[in-house]
Coordinates of N, CA, C and O in Angstrom, one line a residue:
M1 N 17.6 -6.1 19.7 CA 16.4 -5.4 19.5 C 15.4 -5.8 20.6 O 14.6 -5.0 21.1
K2 N 15.3 -7.1 20.9 CA 14.3 -7.6 21.9 C 14.6 -6.9 23.2 O 13.7 -6.6 24.0
N3 N 15.9 -6.8 23.6 CA 16.3 -6.2 24.8 C 15.9 -4.7 24.9 O 15.5 -4.2 25.9
I4 N 16.1 -4.0 23.8 CA 15.7 -2.6 23.7 C 14.2 -2.5 23.9 O 13.7 -1.7 24.7
I5 N 13.4 -3.4 23.3 CA 11.9 -3.3 23.5 C 11.6 -3.6 24.9 O 10.7 -3.0 25.5
K6 N 12.2 -4.6 25.5 CA 12.0 -5.0 26.9 C 12.3 -3.8 27.8 O 11.6 -3.4 28.7
G7 N 13.4 -3.2 27.5 CA 13.9 -2.0 28.3 C 12.9 -0.8 28.2 O 12.6 -0.2 29.2
L8 N 12.5 -0.5 27.0 CA 11.5 0.5 26.8 C 10.2 0.2 27.5 O 9.6 1.1 28.1
S9 N 9.7 -1.0 27.4 CA 8.5 -1.5 28.1 C 8.6 -1.2 29.6 O 7.7 -0.8 30.2
F10 N 9.8 -1.6 30.1 CA 10.1 -1.4 31.6 C 10.0 0.0 31.9 O 9.4 0.4 32.9
V11 N 10.7 0.9 31.2 CA 10.7 2.3 31.4 C 9.3 2.9 31.4 O 8.9 3.7 32.2
L12 N 8.5 2.5 30.3 CA 7.2 3.0 30.2 C 6.3 2.6 31.4 O 5.5 3.3 31.9
A13 N 6.5 1.3 31.8 CA 5.7 0.8 32.9 C 6.1 1.6 34.2 O 5.2 2.0 35.0
L14 N 7.4 1.9 34.4 CA 7.8 2.7 35.6 C 7.2 4.1 35.5 O 6.7 4.6 36.5
S15 N 7.3 4.7 34.4 CA 6.8 6.1 34.3 C 5.3 6.1 34.5 O 4.7 7.0 35.1
S16 N 4.6 5.1 33.9 CA 3.1 5.0 34.2 C 2.8 4.9 35.6 O 1.9 5.5 36.2
F17 N 3.6 4.0 36.3 CA 3.5 3.8 37.8 C 3.7 5.2 38.5 O 2.9 5.5 39.4
G18 N 4.7 5.9 38.1 CA 4.9 7.2 38.7 C 3.8 8.2 38.5 O 3.4 8.9 39.4
I19 N 3.2 8.2 37.3 CA 2.1 9.1 37.0 C 0.9 8.7 37.8 O 0.2 9.5 38.4
M20 N 0.7 7.4 37.9 CA -0.5 6.9 38.7 C -0.3 7.2 40.2 O -1.2 7.7 40.8
N21 N 0.9 7.1 40.7 CA 1.2 7.4 42.1 C 0.9 8.9 42.3 O 0.4 9.3 43.3
A22 N 1.4 9.7 41.4 CA 1.2 11.2 41.5 C -0.3 11.5 41.5 O -0.8 12.3 42.3
Q23 N -1.1 10.8 40.6 CA -2.5 11.1 40.6 C -3.2 10.6 41.9 O -4.1 11.3 42.4
N24 N -2.7 9.5 42.4 CA -3.3 9.0 43.7 C -3.0 9.9 44.8 O -3.9 10.2 45.6
K25 N -1.8 10.5 44.9 CA -1.5 11.5 45.9 C -2.4 12.7 45.8 O -2.9 13.2 46.7
E26 N -2.6 13.1 44.5 CA -3.5 14.3 44.3 C -4.9 14.0 44.7 O -5.6 14.8 45.4
N27 N -5.4 12.8 44.4 CA -6.8 12.4 44.7 C -7.0 12.3 46.2 O -8.1 12.5 46.7
K28 N -5.9 11.9 47.0 CA -6.1 11.8 48.4 C -6.3 13.2 49.0 O -6.9 13.3 50.1
N29 N -5.9 14.3 48.4 CA -6.1 15.6 48.9 C -7.4 16.2 48.5 O -7.8 17.3 48.9
L30 N -8.2 15.5 47.6 CA -9.5 16.0 47.2 C -10.5 15.7 48.2 O -10.4 14.6 48.9
S31 N -11.4 16.6 48.4 CA -12.5 16.3 49.3 C -13.8 16.2 48.5 O -14.0 16.9 47.6
I32 N -14.6 15.3 48.9 CA -15.9 15.1 48.2 C -17.0 15.8 49.1 O -17.1 15.5 50.2
K33 N -17.7 16.7 48.5 CA -18.8 17.4 49.2 C -20.1 16.6 49.0 O -20.4 16.2 47.9
V34 N -20.7 16.2 50.1 CA -21.9 15.5 50.0 C -23.0 16.4 50.6 O -22.9 17.0 51.6
N35 N -24.1 16.5 49.8 CA -25.2 17.3 50.2 C -25.9 16.7 51.4 O -26.4 15.6 51.4
K36 N -25.9 17.4 52.5 CA -26.5 16.9 53.8 C -28.0 17.1 53.9 O -28.6 16.9 54.9
E37 N -28.6 17.6 52.8 CA -30.0 17.9 52.8 C -30.7 16.5 52.9 O -30.4 15.6 52.3
E38 N -31.7 16.5 53.7 CA -32.5 15.3 53.9 C -33.6 15.2 52.8 O -34.1 16.1 52.4
S39 N -33.9 13.9 52.5 CA -34.9 13.7 51.5 C -36.2 13.5 52.3 O -36.2 13.3 53.5
K40 N -37.3 13.6 51.6 CA -38.6 13.3 52.2 C -39.0 11.9 52.0 O -40.1 11.5 52.3
D41 N -38.0 11.1 51.5 CA -38.3 9.7 51.2 C -37.8 8.9 52.4 O -36.9 9.3 53.1
Y42 N -38.3 7.7 52.5 CA -38.0 6.8 53.6 C -37.7 5.4 53.0 O -38.2 5.0 52.0
I43 N -37.0 4.6 53.8 CA -36.8 3.2 53.6 C -37.5 2.4 54.7 O -37.4 2.8 55.9
P44 N -38.3 1.4 54.4 CA -39.0 0.7 55.5 C -38.1 0.1 56.5 O -37.0 -0.4 56.1
A45 N -38.5 0.0 57.8 CA -37.6 -0.5 58.8 C -38.5 -1.2 59.9 O -39.6 -0.9 60.1
V46 N -37.8 -2.1 60.6 CA -38.4 -2.8 61.8 C -37.4 -2.6 62.9 O -36.2 -2.9 62.7
R47 N -37.9 -2.2 64.1 CA -36.9 -2.0 65.2 C -37.3 -3.0 66.3 O -38.4 -3.1 66.7
L48 N -36.3 -3.8 66.7 CA -36.4 -4.7 67.9 C -36.0 -3.8 69.1 O -35.0 -3.2 69.2
I49 N -36.9 -3.9 70.1 CA -36.7 -3.1 71.3 C -37.1 -3.9 72.6 O -37.7 -5.0 72.4
N50 N -36.6 -3.5 73.7 CA -37.0 -4.1 75.0 C -38.2 -3.4 75.6 O -38.3 -2.2 75.6
N51 N -39.1 -4.2 76.2 CA -40.1 -3.7 77.0 C -39.5 -3.4 78.4 O -38.4 -3.8 78.7
P52 N -40.2 -2.6 79.2 CA -39.7 -2.3 80.5 C -39.3 -3.5 81.4 O -38.4 -3.5 82.2
D53 N -40.0 -4.7 81.1 CA -39.7 -5.9 81.9 C -38.5 -6.7 81.3 O -38.2 -7.8 81.8
G54 N -37.9 -6.2 80.2 CA -36.8 -6.8 79.6 C -37.2 -7.8 78.4 O -36.3 -8.2 77.7
S55 N -38.5 -8.0 78.2 CA -38.9 -8.8 77.1 C -38.7 -8.1 75.8 O -38.5 -6.9 75.8
C56 N -38.7 -8.8 74.7 CA -38.4 -8.2 73.4 C -39.7 -8.0 72.6 O -40.5 -8.9 72.6
T57 N -39.8 -6.9 71.9 CA -40.9 -6.7 71.0 C -40.4 -6.0 69.8 O -39.2 -5.7 69.7
F58 N -41.3 -5.6 68.9 CA -40.8 -4.9 67.7 C -41.9 -3.8 67.3 O -43.0 -3.9 67.7
E59 N -41.4 -2.9 66.5 CA -42.3 -1.9 66.0 C -41.9 -1.6 64.5 O -40.7 -1.7 64.2
K60 N -42.9 -1.3 63.7 CA -42.6 -1.1 62.3 C -42.5 0.4 62.1 O -43.2 1.2 62.8
G61 N -41.7 0.8 61.1 CA -41.5 2.2 60.8 C -40.7 2.4 59.6 O -40.7 1.6 58.7
R62 N -39.8 3.5 59.7 CA -39.0 3.8 58.5 C -37.9 4.7 58.9 O -37.8 5.2 60.0
I63 N -36.9 4.7 58.0 CA -35.7 5.5 58.2 C -35.6 6.5 57.0 O -35.7 6.1 55.9
P64 N -35.3 7.8 57.3 CA -35.2 8.7 56.2 C -34.0 8.5 55.3 O -32.9 8.1 55.8
T65 N -34.2 8.7 54.0 CA -33.0 8.5 53.1 C -32.2 9.8 53.2 O -32.7 10.8 53.6
L66 N -31.0 9.7 52.7 CA -30.0 10.8 52.7 C -29.6 11.4 54.0 O -29.0 12.4 54.1
K67 N -30.1 10.7 55.1 CA -29.7 11.1 56.4 C -28.3 10.5 56.8 O -28.2 9.3 56.7
H68 N -27.4 11.4 57.2 CA -26.1 10.9 57.5 C -26.1 10.1 58.8 O -26.7 10.6 59.8
L69 N -25.5 9.0 58.9 CA -25.5 8.1 60.1 C -24.1 8.2 60.7 O -23.1 8.3 60.0
N70 N -24.1 8.3 62.0 CA -22.8 8.3 62.8 C -22.3 6.9 63.0 O -22.6 6.2 63.9
T71 N -21.4 6.5 62.1 CA -20.8 5.2 62.1 C -19.4 5.3 61.6 O -19.1 6.1 60.8
T72 N -18.6 4.4 62.1 CA -17.2 4.4 61.6 C -16.8 3.0 61.0 O -15.7 2.9 60.5
T73 N -17.7 2.1 61.1 CA -17.3 0.7 60.6 C -18.5 0.0 60.2 O -19.7 0.3 60.6
F74 N -18.4 -1.1 59.4 CA -19.4 -2.0 59.1 C -18.7 -3.3 58.7 O -17.6 -3.3 58.4
W75 N -19.5 -4.4 58.7 CA -18.9 -5.6 58.2 C -20.1 -6.4 57.5 O -21.2 -6.1 57.7
M76 N -19.7 -7.4 56.8 CA -20.6 -8.2 56.0 C -20.5 -9.7 56.6 O -19.5 -10.1 57.1
S77 N -21.6 -10.4 56.4 CA -21.6 -11.8 56.8 C -22.5 -12.6 55.9 O -23.6 -12.1 55.4
N78 N -22.2 -13.8 55.6 CA -23.1 -14.7 54.9 C -23.1 -16.1 55.7 O -23.6 -17.1 55.2
K79 N -22.5 -16.1 56.8 CA -22.4 -17.3 57.7 C -23.4 -17.2 58.8 O -23.7 -16.1 59.3
T80 N -23.9 -18.3 59.3 CA -24.7 -18.3 60.5 C -24.3 -19.4 61.4 O -23.9 -20.5 60.9
E81 N -24.3 -19.1 62.6 CA -23.9 -20.1 63.6 C -25.2 -20.5 64.4 O -26.2 -19.7 64.5
D82 N -25.2 -21.7 65.0 CA -26.4 -22.2 65.6 C -26.9 -21.2 66.7 O -28.1 -21.0 66.9
W83 N -26.0 -20.6 67.5 CA -26.4 -19.8 68.6 C -27.2 -18.6 68.1 O -28.1 -18.1 68.8
E84 N -26.9 -18.1 66.9 CA -27.6 -17.0 66.3 C -29.1 -17.3 66.1 O -29.9 -16.4 66.1
K85 N -29.4 -18.6 65.8 CA -30.8 -18.9 65.6 C -31.6 -19.1 66.8 O -32.8 -19.1 66.8
N86 N -30.9 -19.3 68.0 CA -31.6 -19.3 69.3 C -31.9 -17.9 69.8 O -31.2 -17.0 69.3
A87 N -32.8 -17.8 70.7 CA -33.1 -16.5 71.3 C -31.9 -15.9 71.8 O -31.1 -16.5 72.6
H88 N -31.6 -14.6 71.5 CA -30.5 -13.8 72.0 C -30.7 -12.3 71.8 O -31.4 -11.9 70.9
P89 N -30.2 -11.6 72.7 CA -30.3 -10.1 72.6 C -29.3 -9.6 71.6 O -28.3 -10.3 71.3
A90 N -29.6 -8.4 71.0 CA -28.6 -7.8 70.1 C -27.3 -7.5 70.9 O -27.4 -7.1 72.0
P91 N -26.2 -7.8 70.3 CA -24.9 -7.5 71.0 C -24.6 -6.0 71.1 O -23.7 -5.6 71.9
R92 N -25.2 -5.2 70.3 CA -25.0 -3.8 70.3 C -26.1 -3.2 69.5 O -26.8 -3.9 68.7
R93 N -26.3 -1.9 69.6 CA -27.3 -1.2 68.7 C -26.7 -1.2 67.3 O -25.6 -0.8 67.1
Q94 N -27.5 -1.7 66.4 CA -27.0 -1.8 65.0 C -28.1 -1.9 64.0 O -29.2 -2.3 64.3
Y95 N -27.7 -1.4 62.8 CA -28.6 -1.6 61.6 C -28.1 -3.0 61.0 O -26.9 -3.2 61.0
V96 N -29.1 -3.8 60.6 CA -28.8 -5.0 59.9 C -29.4 -4.9 58.5 O -30.7 -4.8 58.5
I97 N -28.6 -4.8 57.5 CA -29.1 -4.6 56.2 C -29.1 -6.0 55.4 O -28.0 -6.5 55.1
T98 N -30.2 -6.5 55.1 CA -30.3 -7.8 54.4 C -30.0 -7.5 52.9 O -30.7 -6.7 52.3
L99 N -29.1 -8.2 52.3 CA -28.8 -8.2 50.9 C -29.4 -9.3 50.2 O -29.8 -9.2 49.0
K100 N -29.5 -10.5 50.8 CA -30.1 -11.7 50.2 C -30.7 -12.5 51.3 O -30.1 -12.7 52.3
G101 N -31.9 -13.0 51.1 CA -32.6 -13.9 52.0 C -33.8 -13.3 52.6 O -34.0 -12.1 52.5
N102 N -34.7 -14.2 53.1 CA -35.9 -13.8 53.8 C -35.8 -14.4 55.2 O -35.7 -15.6 55.3
I103 N -35.9 -13.5 56.2 CA -35.6 -13.9 57.5 C -36.9 -13.6 58.4 O -37.3 -12.5 58.5
R104 N -37.4 -14.7 59.1 CA -38.5 -14.5 60.0 C -37.9 -14.3 61.4 O -37.2 -15.2 61.9
F105 N -38.2 -13.2 62.0 CA -37.8 -12.9 63.4 C -39.0 -13.2 64.3 O -40.1 -12.9 64.0
K106 N -38.6 -13.7 65.5 CA -39.6 -14.0 66.5 C -39.2 -13.3 67.8 O -38.1 -13.3 68.2
V107 N -40.2 -12.6 68.5 CA -39.9 -11.9 69.7 C -40.6 -12.7 70.9 O -41.2 -13.7 70.7
T108 N -40.4 -12.1 72.1 CA -40.8 -12.8 73.3 C -42.2 -13.3 73.4 O -42.5 -14.5 73.8
D109 N -43.2 -12.6 72.9 CA -44.6 -13.0 73.0 C -45.0 -13.9 71.8 O -46.1 -14.3 71.7
G110 N -44.0 -14.3 71.0 CA -44.3 -15.2 69.9 C -44.7 -14.5 68.6 O -44.8 -15.2 67.6
S111 N -44.8 -13.2 68.6 CA -45.1 -12.5 67.4 C -43.9 -12.6 66.4 O -42.7 -12.6 66.9
T112 N -44.2 -12.5 65.1 CA -43.1 -12.6 64.1 C -43.3 -11.5 63.1 O -44.3 -11.0 62.9
F113 N -42.2 -11.3 62.4 CA -42.2 -10.4 61.2 C -41.1 -11.0 60.3 O -40.2 -11.7 60.7
I114 N -41.2 -10.6 59.0 CA -40.2 -11.1 58.0 C -39.4 -9.9 57.5 O -40.0 -8.9 57.1
I115 N -38.1 -10.0 57.5 CA -37.2 -9.0 56.8 C -36.8 -9.6 55.5 O -36.3 -10.7 55.4
K116 N -37.0 -8.8 54.5 CA -36.5 -9.1 53.1 C -35.6 -8.0 52.7 O -35.5 -6.9 53.3
P117 N -34.8 -8.2 51.6 CA -34.0 -7.1 51.1 C -34.9 -5.9 50.8 O -36.0 -6.0 50.3
G118 N -34.4 -4.7 51.2 CA -35.2 -3.5 51.1 C -35.8 -3.0 52.4 O -36.3 -1.9 52.4
T119 N -35.7 -3.8 53.4 CA -36.2 -3.4 54.7 C -35.1 -3.4 55.7 O -34.3 -4.4 55.8
V120 N -34.9 -2.4 56.5 CA -33.8 -2.3 57.4 C -34.2 -2.9 58.7 O -35.3 -2.6 59.2
L121 N -33.4 -3.7 59.4 CA -33.6 -4.2 60.7 C -32.8 -3.3 61.6 O -31.6 -3.1 61.4
L122 N -33.4 -2.8 62.7 CA -32.7 -2.0 63.7 C -32.8 -2.8 64.9 O -33.8 -3.0 65.6
A123 N -31.6 -3.3 65.3 CA -31.5 -4.2 66.5 C -31.2 -3.4 67.7 O -30.0 -2.9 67.8
E124 N -32.1 -3.2 68.7 CA -31.9 -2.5 69.9 C -32.4 -3.2 71.1 O -32.6 -2.6 72.2
D125 N -32.6 -4.5 71.0 CA -33.1 -5.3 72.1 C -31.8 -5.8 72.8 O -31.4 -7.0 72.7
L126 N -31.3 -5.0 73.7 CA -29.9 -5.3 74.3 C -30.0 -6.2 75.6 O -29.0 -6.6 76.1
K127 N -31.2 -6.4 76.1 CA -31.4 -7.1 77.4 C -32.3 -8.3 77.2 O -33.0 -8.4 76.2
G128 N -32.4 -9.1 78.2 CA -33.3 -10.2 78.3 C -33.0 -11.3 77.3 O -31.9 -11.4 76.8
K129 N -34.0 -12.1 77.0 CA -33.8 -13.3 76.1 C -33.6 -12.8 74.6 O -33.1 -13.5 73.8
G130 N -34.1 -11.6 74.3 CA -34.0 -11.1 72.9 C -34.9 -11.8 71.9 O -36.0 -12.1 72.2
H131 N -34.4 -12.0 70.7 CA -35.2 -12.4 69.6 C -34.5 -13.7 69.0 O -33.4 -14.0 69.3
S132 N -35.3 -14.4 68.2 CA -34.7 -15.5 67.4 C -35.1 -15.3 66.0 O -35.9 -14.5 65.7
W133 N -34.5 -16.1 65.1 CA -34.9 -15.9 63.7 C -34.6 -17.2 62.9 O -33.9 -18.1 63.4
D134 N -35.2 -17.4 61.8 CA -35.0 -18.5 60.9 C -35.2 -18.1 59.5 O -35.9 -17.1 59.2
M135 N -34.6 -18.8 58.6 CA -34.7 -18.4 57.1 C -36.0 -19.0 56.6 O -36.4 -20.1 56.9
V136 N -36.6 -18.2 55.7 CA -37.9 -18.6 55.1 C -37.6 -18.6 53.6 O -37.3 -17.6 53.0
K137 N -37.8 -19.8 53.0 CA -37.5 -20.0 51.6 C -36.2 -19.5 51.1 O -36.0 -18.9 50.0
S138 N -35.2 -19.6 52.0 CA -33.8 -19.1 51.7 C -32.9 -20.1 52.3 O -33.1 -20.7 53.3
K139 N -31.8 -20.3 51.6 CA -30.7 -21.1 52.1 C -29.6 -20.4 52.7 O -28.7 -20.9 53.4
S140 N -29.5 -19.1 52.4 CA -28.4 -18.2 53.0 C -29.0 -16.9 53.3 O -30.0 -16.4 52.8
W141 N -28.3 -16.2 54.2 CA -28.6 -14.8 54.6 C -27.4 -14.0 54.5 O -26.4 -14.2 55.2
E142 N -27.4 -13.1 53.5 CA -26.3 -12.2 53.3 C -26.7 -10.8 53.8 O -27.8 -10.3 53.5
R143 N -25.8 -10.2 54.7 CA -26.2 -9.0 55.4 C -25.0 -8.1 55.7 O -23.9 -8.6 55.8
L144 N -25.3 -6.9 56.0 CA -24.3 -5.9 56.5 C -24.7 -5.6 57.9 O -25.9 -5.4 58.2
Y145 N -23.7 -5.4 58.8 CA -23.9 -5.0 60.1 C -23.3 -3.6 60.2 O -22.1 -3.4 59.9
I146 N -24.1 -2.6 60.7 CA -23.6 -1.2 60.8 C -23.9 -0.8 62.3 O -25.1 -0.5 62.6
P147 N -22.9 -0.8 63.1 CA -23.1 -0.4 64.5 C -23.5 1.1 64.6 O -23.0 1.9 63.8
I148 N -24.3 1.4 65.6 CA -24.7 2.8 65.8 C -23.9 3.3 67.0 O -23.9 2.6 68.0
D149 N -23.3 4.5 66.9 CA -22.6 5.1 68.0 C -23.5 5.1 69.2 O -24.7 5.3 69.1
E150 N -22.8 5.0 70.4 CA -23.6 4.8 71.6 C -24.7 5.8 71.9 O -25.8 5.5 72.2
N151 N -24.4 7.1 71.7 CA -25.4 8.1 72.0 C -26.1 8.7 70.7 O -26.7 9.7 70.8
A152 N -25.8 8.1 69.6 CA -26.4 8.6 68.3 C -27.8 8.3 68.2 O -28.3 7.3 68.6
D153 N -28.5 9.2 67.4 CA -29.9 9.0 67.1 C -30.0 7.8 66.1 O -29.2 7.7 65.1
D154 N -30.9 6.9 66.2 CA -31.1 5.8 65.3 C -31.9 6.2 64.1 O -32.0 5.4 63.1
N155 N -32.5 7.4 64.1 CA -33.2 8.0 62.9 C -34.5 7.2 62.6 O -35.1 7.4 61.6
F156 N -34.9 6.3 63.5 CA -36.1 5.5 63.3 C -37.4 6.4 63.5 O -37.5 7.1 64.5
V157 N -38.3 6.3 62.5 CA -39.6 7.0 62.7 C -40.7 5.9 62.7 O -40.9 5.1 61.7
K158 N -41.4 5.8 63.9 CA -42.4 4.8 64.0 C -43.6 5.1 63.2 O -44.0 6.2 63.1
N159 N -44.2 4.0 62.6 CA -45.4 4.2 61.8 C -46.5 4.6 62.7 O -46.6 4.2 63.9
D160 N -47.4 5.4 62.2 CA -48.6 5.9 63.0 C -49.6 4.7 63.2 O -49.7 3.8 62.6

């Protein structure tokens, strides 16, 4: 009797697996329609940029919500290396989305600003000494990096 129950359990498990695989194959063929309509809402942002002489500065602004971004990849990090805390230019145009932590950024002229969760950092200071940063009342910085395609619009709207 135990063997019959084990056998039935095995058959049921295989048939469930087959049903799930069939459902997964069907789901792969489904397309999800996303409304491309833009919202009139924005998320606060700060953009790091280069001055004509190569020095780094920043401007405050915003990025519209529901705006589709041209990106194919992103990654997360919660580690920091010493070189990251020293002045450095951005390695690529990218959005840096802070999930946890308060980070003070410093630009060439000594000006600073703080990024907290809820504010997007747009790193576009690709030349010169770049920027530096340190954690403020935080022991870790959890973030997403989302590279911006080379010729894509960054969607940044500078504050008036």
